[in-house]
Tab-separated table of C-alpha atoms in Angstrom:
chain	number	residue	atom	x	y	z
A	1	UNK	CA	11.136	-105.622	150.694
A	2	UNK	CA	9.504	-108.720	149.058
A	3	UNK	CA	11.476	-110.978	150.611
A	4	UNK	CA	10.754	-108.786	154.577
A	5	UNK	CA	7.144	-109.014	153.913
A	6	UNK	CA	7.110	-112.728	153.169
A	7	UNK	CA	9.259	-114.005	156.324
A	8	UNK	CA	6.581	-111.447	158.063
A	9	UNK	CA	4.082	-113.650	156.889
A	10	UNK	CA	5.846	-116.503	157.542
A	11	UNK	CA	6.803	-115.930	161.361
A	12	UNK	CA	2.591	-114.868	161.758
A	13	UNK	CA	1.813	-118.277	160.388
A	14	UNK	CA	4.341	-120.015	162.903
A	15	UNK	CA	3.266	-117.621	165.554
A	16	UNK	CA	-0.905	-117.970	165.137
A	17	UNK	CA	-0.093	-121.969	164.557
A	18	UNK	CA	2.006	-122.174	168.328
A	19	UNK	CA	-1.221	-120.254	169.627
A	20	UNK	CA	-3.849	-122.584	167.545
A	21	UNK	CA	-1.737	-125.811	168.938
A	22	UNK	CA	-1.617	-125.045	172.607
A	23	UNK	CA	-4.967	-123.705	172.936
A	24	UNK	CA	-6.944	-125.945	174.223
A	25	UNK	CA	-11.111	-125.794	173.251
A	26	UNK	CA	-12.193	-126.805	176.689
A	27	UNK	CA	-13.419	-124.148	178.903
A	28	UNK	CA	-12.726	-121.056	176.892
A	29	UNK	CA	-14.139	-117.735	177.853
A	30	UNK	CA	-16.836	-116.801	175.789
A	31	UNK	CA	-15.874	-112.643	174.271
A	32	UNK	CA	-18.940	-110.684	174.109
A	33	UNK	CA	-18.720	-107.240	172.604
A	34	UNK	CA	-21.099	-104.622	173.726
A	35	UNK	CA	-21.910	-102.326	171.614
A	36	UNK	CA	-24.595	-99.143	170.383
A	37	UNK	CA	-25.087	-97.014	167.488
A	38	UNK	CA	-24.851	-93.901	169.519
A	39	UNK	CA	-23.768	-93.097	172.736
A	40	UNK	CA	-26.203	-92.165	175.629
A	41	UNK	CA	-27.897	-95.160	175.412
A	42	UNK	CA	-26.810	-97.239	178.636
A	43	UNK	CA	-23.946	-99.108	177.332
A	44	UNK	CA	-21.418	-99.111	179.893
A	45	UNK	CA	-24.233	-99.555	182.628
A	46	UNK	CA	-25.479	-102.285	180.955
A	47	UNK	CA	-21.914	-103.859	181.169
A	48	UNK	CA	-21.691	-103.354	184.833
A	49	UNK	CA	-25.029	-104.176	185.759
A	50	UNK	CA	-25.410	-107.017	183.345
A	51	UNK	CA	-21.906	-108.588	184.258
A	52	UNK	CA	-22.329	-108.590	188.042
A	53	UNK	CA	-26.242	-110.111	187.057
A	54	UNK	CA	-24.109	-112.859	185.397
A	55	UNK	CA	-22.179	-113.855	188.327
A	56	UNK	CA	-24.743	-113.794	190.641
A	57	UNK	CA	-26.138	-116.527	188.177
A	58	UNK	CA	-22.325	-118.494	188.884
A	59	UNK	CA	-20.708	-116.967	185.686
A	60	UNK	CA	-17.049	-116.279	186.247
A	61	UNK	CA	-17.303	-112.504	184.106
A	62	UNK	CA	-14.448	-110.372	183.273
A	63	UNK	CA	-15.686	-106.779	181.664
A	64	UNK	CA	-12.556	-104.996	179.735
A	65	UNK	CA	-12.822	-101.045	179.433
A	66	UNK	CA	-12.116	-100.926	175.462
A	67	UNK	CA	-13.584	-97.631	175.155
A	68	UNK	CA	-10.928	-95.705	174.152
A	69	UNK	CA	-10.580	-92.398	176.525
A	70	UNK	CA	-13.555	-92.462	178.364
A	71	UNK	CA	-13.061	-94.813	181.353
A	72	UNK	CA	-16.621	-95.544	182.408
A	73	UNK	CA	-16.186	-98.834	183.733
A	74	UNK	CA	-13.957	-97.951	186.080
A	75	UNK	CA	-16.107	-94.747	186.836
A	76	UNK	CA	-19.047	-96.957	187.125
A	77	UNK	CA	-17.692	-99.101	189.853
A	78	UNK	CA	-15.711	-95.990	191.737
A	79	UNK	CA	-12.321	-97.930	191.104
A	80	UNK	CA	-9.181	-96.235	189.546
A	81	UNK	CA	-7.196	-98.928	187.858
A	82	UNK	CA	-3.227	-99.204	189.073
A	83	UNK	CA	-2.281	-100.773	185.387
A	84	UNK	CA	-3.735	-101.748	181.919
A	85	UNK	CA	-3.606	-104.606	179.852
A	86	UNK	CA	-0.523	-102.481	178.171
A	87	UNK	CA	1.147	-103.587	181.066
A	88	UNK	CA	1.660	-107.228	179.990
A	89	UNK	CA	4.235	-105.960	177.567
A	90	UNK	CA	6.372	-104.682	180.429
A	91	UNK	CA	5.876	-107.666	182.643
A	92	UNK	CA	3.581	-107.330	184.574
A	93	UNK	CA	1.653	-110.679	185.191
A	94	UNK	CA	-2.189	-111.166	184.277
A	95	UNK	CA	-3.294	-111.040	188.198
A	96	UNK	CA	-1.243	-107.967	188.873
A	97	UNK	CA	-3.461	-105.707	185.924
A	98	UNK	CA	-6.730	-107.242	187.099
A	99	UNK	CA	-8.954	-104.955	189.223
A	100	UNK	CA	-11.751	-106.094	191.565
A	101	UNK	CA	-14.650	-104.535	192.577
A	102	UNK	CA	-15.772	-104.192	195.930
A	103	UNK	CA	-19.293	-106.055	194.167
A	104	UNK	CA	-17.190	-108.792	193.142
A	105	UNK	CA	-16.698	-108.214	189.207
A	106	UNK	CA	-13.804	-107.895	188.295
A	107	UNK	CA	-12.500	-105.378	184.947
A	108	UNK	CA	-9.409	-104.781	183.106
A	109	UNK	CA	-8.721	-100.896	181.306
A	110	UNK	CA	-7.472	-101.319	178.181
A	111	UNK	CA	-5.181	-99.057	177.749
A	112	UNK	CA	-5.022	-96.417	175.263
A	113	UNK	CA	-2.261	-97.261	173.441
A	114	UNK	CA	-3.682	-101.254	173.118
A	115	UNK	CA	-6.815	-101.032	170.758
A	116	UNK	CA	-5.953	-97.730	168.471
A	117	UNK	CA	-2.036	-98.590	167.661
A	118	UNK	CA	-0.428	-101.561	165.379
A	119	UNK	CA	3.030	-100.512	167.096
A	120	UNK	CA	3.024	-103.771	168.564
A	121	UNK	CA	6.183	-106.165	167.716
A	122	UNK	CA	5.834	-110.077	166.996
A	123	UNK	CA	7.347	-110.380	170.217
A	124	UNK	CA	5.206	-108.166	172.254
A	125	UNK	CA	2.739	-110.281	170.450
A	126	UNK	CA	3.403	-113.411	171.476
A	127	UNK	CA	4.254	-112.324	175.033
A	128	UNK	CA	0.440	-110.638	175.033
A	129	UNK	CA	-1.207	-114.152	173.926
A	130	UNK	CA	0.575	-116.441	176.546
A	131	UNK	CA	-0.530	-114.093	179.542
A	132	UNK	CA	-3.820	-113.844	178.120
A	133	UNK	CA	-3.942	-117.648	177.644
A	134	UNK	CA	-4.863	-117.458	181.623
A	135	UNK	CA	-8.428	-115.914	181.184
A	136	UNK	CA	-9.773	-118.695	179.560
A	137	UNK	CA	-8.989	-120.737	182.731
A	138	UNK	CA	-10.169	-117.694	184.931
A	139	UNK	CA	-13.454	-116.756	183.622
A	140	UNK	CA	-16.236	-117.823	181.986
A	141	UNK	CA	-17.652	-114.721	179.862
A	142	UNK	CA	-15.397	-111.599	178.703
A	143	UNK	CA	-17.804	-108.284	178.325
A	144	UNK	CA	-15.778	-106.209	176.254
A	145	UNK	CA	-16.977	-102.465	176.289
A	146	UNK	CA	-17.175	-101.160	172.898
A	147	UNK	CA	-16.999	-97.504	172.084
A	148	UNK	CA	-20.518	-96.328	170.686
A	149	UNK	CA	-21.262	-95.335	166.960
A	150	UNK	CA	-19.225	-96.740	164.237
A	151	UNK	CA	-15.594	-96.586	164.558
A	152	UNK	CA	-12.968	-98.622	163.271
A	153	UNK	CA	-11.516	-99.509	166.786
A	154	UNK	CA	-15.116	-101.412	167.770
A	155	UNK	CA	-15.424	-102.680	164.385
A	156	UNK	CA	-12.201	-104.653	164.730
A	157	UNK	CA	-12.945	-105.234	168.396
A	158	UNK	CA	-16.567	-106.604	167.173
A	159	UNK	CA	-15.399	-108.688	164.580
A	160	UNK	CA	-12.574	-110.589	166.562
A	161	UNK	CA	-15.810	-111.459	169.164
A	162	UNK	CA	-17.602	-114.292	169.578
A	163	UNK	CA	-20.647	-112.298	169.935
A	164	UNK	CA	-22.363	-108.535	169.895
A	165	UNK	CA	-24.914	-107.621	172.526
A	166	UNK	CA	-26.306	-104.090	170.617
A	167	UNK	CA	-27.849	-101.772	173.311
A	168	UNK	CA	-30.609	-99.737	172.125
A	169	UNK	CA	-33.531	-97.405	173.490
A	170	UNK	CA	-36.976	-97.134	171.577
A	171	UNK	CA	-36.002	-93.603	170.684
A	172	UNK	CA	-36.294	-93.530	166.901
A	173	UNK	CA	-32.905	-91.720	166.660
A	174	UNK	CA	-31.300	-94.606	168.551
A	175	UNK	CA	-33.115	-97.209	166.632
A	176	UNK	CA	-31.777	-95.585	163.438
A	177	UNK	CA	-28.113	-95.750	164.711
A	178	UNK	CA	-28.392	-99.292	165.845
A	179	UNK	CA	-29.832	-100.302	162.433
A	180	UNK	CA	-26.850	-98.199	160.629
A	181	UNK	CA	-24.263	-99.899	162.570
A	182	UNK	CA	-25.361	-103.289	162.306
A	183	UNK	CA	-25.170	-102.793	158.545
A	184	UNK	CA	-21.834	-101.175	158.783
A	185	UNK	CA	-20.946	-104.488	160.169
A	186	UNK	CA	-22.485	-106.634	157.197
A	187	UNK	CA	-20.995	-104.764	154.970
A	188	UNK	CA	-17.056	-104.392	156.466
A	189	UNK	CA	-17.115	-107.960	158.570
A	190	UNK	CA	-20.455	-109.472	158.746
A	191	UNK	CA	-22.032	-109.681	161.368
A	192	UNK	CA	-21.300	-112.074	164.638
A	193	UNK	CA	-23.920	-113.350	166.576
A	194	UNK	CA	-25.891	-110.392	167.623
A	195	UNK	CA	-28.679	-110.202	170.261
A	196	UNK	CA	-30.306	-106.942	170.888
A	197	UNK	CA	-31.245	-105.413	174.384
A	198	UNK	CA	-33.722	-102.254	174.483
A	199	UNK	CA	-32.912	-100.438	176.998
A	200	UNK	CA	-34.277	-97.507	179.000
A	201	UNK	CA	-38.067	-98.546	177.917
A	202	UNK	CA	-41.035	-97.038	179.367
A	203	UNK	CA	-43.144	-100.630	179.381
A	204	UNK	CA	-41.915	-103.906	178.494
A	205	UNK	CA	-45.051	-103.457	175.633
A	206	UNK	CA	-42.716	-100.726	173.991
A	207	UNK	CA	-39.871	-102.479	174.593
A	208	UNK	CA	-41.032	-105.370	172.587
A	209	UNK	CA	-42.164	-103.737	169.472
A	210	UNK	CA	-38.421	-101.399	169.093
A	211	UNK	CA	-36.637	-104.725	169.604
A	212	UNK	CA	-39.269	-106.717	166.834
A	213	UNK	CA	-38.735	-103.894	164.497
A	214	UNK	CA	-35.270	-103.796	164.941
A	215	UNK	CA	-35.253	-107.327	164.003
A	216	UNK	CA	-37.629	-107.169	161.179
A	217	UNK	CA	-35.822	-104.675	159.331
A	218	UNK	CA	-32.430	-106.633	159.773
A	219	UNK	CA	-33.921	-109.581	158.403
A	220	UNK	CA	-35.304	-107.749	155.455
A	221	UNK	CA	-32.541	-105.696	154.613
A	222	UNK	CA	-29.445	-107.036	155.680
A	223	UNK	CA	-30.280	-110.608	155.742
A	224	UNK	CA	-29.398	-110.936	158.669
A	225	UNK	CA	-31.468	-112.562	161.689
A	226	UNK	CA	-30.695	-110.871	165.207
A	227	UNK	CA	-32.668	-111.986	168.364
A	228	UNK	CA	-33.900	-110.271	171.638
A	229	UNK	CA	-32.159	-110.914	174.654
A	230	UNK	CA	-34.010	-109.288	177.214
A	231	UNK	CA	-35.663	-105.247	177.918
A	232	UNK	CA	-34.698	-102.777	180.717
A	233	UNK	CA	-37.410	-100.319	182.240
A	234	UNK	CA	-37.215	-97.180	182.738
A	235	UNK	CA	-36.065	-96.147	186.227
A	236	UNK	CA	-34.698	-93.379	188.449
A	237	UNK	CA	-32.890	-95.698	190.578
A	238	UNK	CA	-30.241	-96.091	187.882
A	239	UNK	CA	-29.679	-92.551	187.752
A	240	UNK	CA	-29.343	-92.542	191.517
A	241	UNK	CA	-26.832	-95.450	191.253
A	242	UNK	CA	-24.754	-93.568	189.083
A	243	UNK	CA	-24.501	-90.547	191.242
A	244	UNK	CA	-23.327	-92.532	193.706
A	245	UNK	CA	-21.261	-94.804	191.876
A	246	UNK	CA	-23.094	-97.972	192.795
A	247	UNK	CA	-24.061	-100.865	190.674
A	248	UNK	CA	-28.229	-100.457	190.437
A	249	UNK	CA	-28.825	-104.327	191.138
A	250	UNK	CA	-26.342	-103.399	193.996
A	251	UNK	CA	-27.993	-99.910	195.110
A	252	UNK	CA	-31.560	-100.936	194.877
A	253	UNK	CA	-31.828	-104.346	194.385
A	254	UNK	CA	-35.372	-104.300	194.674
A	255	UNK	CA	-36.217	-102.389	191.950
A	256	UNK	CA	-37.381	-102.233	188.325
A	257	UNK	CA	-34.191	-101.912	186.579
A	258	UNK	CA	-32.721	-104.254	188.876
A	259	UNK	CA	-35.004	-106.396	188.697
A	260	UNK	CA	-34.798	-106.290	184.724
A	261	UNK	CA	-30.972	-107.232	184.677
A	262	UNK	CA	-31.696	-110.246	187.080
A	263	UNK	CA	-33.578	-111.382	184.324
A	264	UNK	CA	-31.549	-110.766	181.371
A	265	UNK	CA	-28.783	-112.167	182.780
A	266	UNK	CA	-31.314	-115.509	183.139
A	267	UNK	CA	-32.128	-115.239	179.820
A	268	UNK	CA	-28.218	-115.434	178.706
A	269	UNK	CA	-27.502	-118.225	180.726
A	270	UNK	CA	-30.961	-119.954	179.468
A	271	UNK	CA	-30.346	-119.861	176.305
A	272	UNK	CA	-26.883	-119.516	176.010
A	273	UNK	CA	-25.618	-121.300	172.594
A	274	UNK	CA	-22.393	-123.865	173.353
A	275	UNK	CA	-20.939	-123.089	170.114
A	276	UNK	CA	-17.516	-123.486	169.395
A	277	UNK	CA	-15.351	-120.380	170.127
A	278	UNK	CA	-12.522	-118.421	169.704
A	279	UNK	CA	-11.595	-117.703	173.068
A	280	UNK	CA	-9.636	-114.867	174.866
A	281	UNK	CA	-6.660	-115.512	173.030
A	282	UNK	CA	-8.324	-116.612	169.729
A	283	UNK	CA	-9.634	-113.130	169.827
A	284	UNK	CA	-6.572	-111.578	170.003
A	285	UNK	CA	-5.478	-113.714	167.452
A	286	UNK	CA	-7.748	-112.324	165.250
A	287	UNK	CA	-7.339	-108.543	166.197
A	288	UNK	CA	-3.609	-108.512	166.835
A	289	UNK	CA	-2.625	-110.639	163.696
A	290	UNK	CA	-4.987	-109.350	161.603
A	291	UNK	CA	-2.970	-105.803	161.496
A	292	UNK	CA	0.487	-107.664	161.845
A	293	UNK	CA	-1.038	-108.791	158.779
A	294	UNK	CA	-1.563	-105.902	156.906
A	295	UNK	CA	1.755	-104.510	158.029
A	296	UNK	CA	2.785	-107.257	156.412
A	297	UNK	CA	1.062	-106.535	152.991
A	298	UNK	CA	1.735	-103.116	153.379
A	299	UNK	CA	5.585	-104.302	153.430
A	300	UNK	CA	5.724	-105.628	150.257
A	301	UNK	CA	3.180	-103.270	148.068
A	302	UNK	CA	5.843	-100.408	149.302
A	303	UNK	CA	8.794	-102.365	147.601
């Protein structure tokens, strides 16, 4: 069983070094994973509203449902999706599991099987990496929706990212999960890139001091230095747009929350850092191999 768990190791190496050769580092697609230490905070919204805010501003976005049995992207937009990203494995090609909205972003659904199994051969491996090779070509940002609270699905799905955006509300409760989950992070990964968004705030005044505090206690505690991206107010047209199944900056463009994501998505491309990164299929190097990996490990310790 030695001697399996090595060539395991082995054939990774040769598979991750293929990947690392043909890869190229121009144009990759930037992963973002959105996240939130609780649910009921705006999350998937954000993703929707945030990622059609982006391409308005000429970003190329891609948002994949990750969210493990609750489909809210796909809710969101009033789309049901024909196939997953599970359906690369049985041939289906990239363009034929890609869903667009009638708003113009366009989402993937995971797939349950996808982000919750390691069943996945070196083979199905490979075959997942070269179709997914095509998004970096494609788009320009991946928003990957994270299940809220701390699981070890997101955790792995956060880690393999080139970035977190943490969506929070000034509620204390909600300020207390988003500080607990960023130092869940620290202490299992450490922590990518993070920027936080406050979300659901009654003045931009309010909105301001959560997302300072936030940041203050971070810095003292964790050592860790977050930054703000950008507040959402308060506003019954998102409520409305949800009923109906309508983007906000879509069903009232006009207004406050709207208005809000307009802006954040500004502040992204503003101050967007051109840092090196992984890219689509650098991030599933990193959360594919990492538990072809440990199967690996967990090979030879059973020998």
């Amino acid at each position: 069983m030695n001697d399996q768990a090595a060539r395991l190791r082995a054939r990774m190496q040769s598979v991750l070094g293929e990947a690392a050769t043909r890869e190229s580092p121009v144009g990759q697609a930037k992963v973002i994973a959105v996240g939130s230490g609780k649910g009921g905070v705006g999350k998937s919204n954000f993703c929707v509203n945030f990622g059609l805010a982006l391409a308005r501003q000429g970003v190329r976005v891609l948002v994949m449902d990750t969210d493990v049995g609750f489909a809210n992207i796909e809710v969101l937009l009033n789309v049901t999706p024909s196939h997953s990203l599970l359906d690369v494995l049985s041939g289906r090609r990239l363009a034929d599991i890609v869903e667009h909205s009638p708003y113009g972003l366009s989402f993937i659904s995971g797939g349950n099987g996808l982000f919750d199994s390691s069943a996945l051969s070196l083979e199905d491996y490979r075959q997942l990496l070269d179709e997914l090779r095509g998004l970096c070509t494609m788009y320009d940002v991946v928003l990957l929706d994270c299940g809220a609270g701390v699981n070890e699905i997101s955790h792995q799905l956060i880690a393999a990212s080139d970035e977190l955006i943490l969506v929070t509300t000034p509620e204390p409760t909600s300020m207390t999960d988003a500080y607990a989950f960023m130092k869940f992070l620290v202490h299992r990964s450490g922590l990518p890139m993070t920027r936080v968004v406050v979300n659901r705030a009654l003045t931009f005044a309010a909105a301001k001091r959560s997302a300072d505090t936030l940041i203050g206690v971070t810095t003292r505690f964790l050592d860790v230095r977050i930054e703000a991206l950008g507040y959402i107010l308060e506003d019954p047209a998102v409520s409305e747009a949800v009923m109906r199944q309508v983007p906000v900056i879509q069903h009232a463009g006009g207004s406050r929350a709207a208005s809000c994501y307009l802006q954040v998505a500004a502040n992204f491309v503003r101050h967007d850092v051109k840092t090196p990164r992984v890219g689509v299929s650098g991030f599933f190097d990193r959360l594919l191999g990492s538990r072809l990996r440990k199967g690996g490990r967990d090979s030879g310790h059973s020998a």
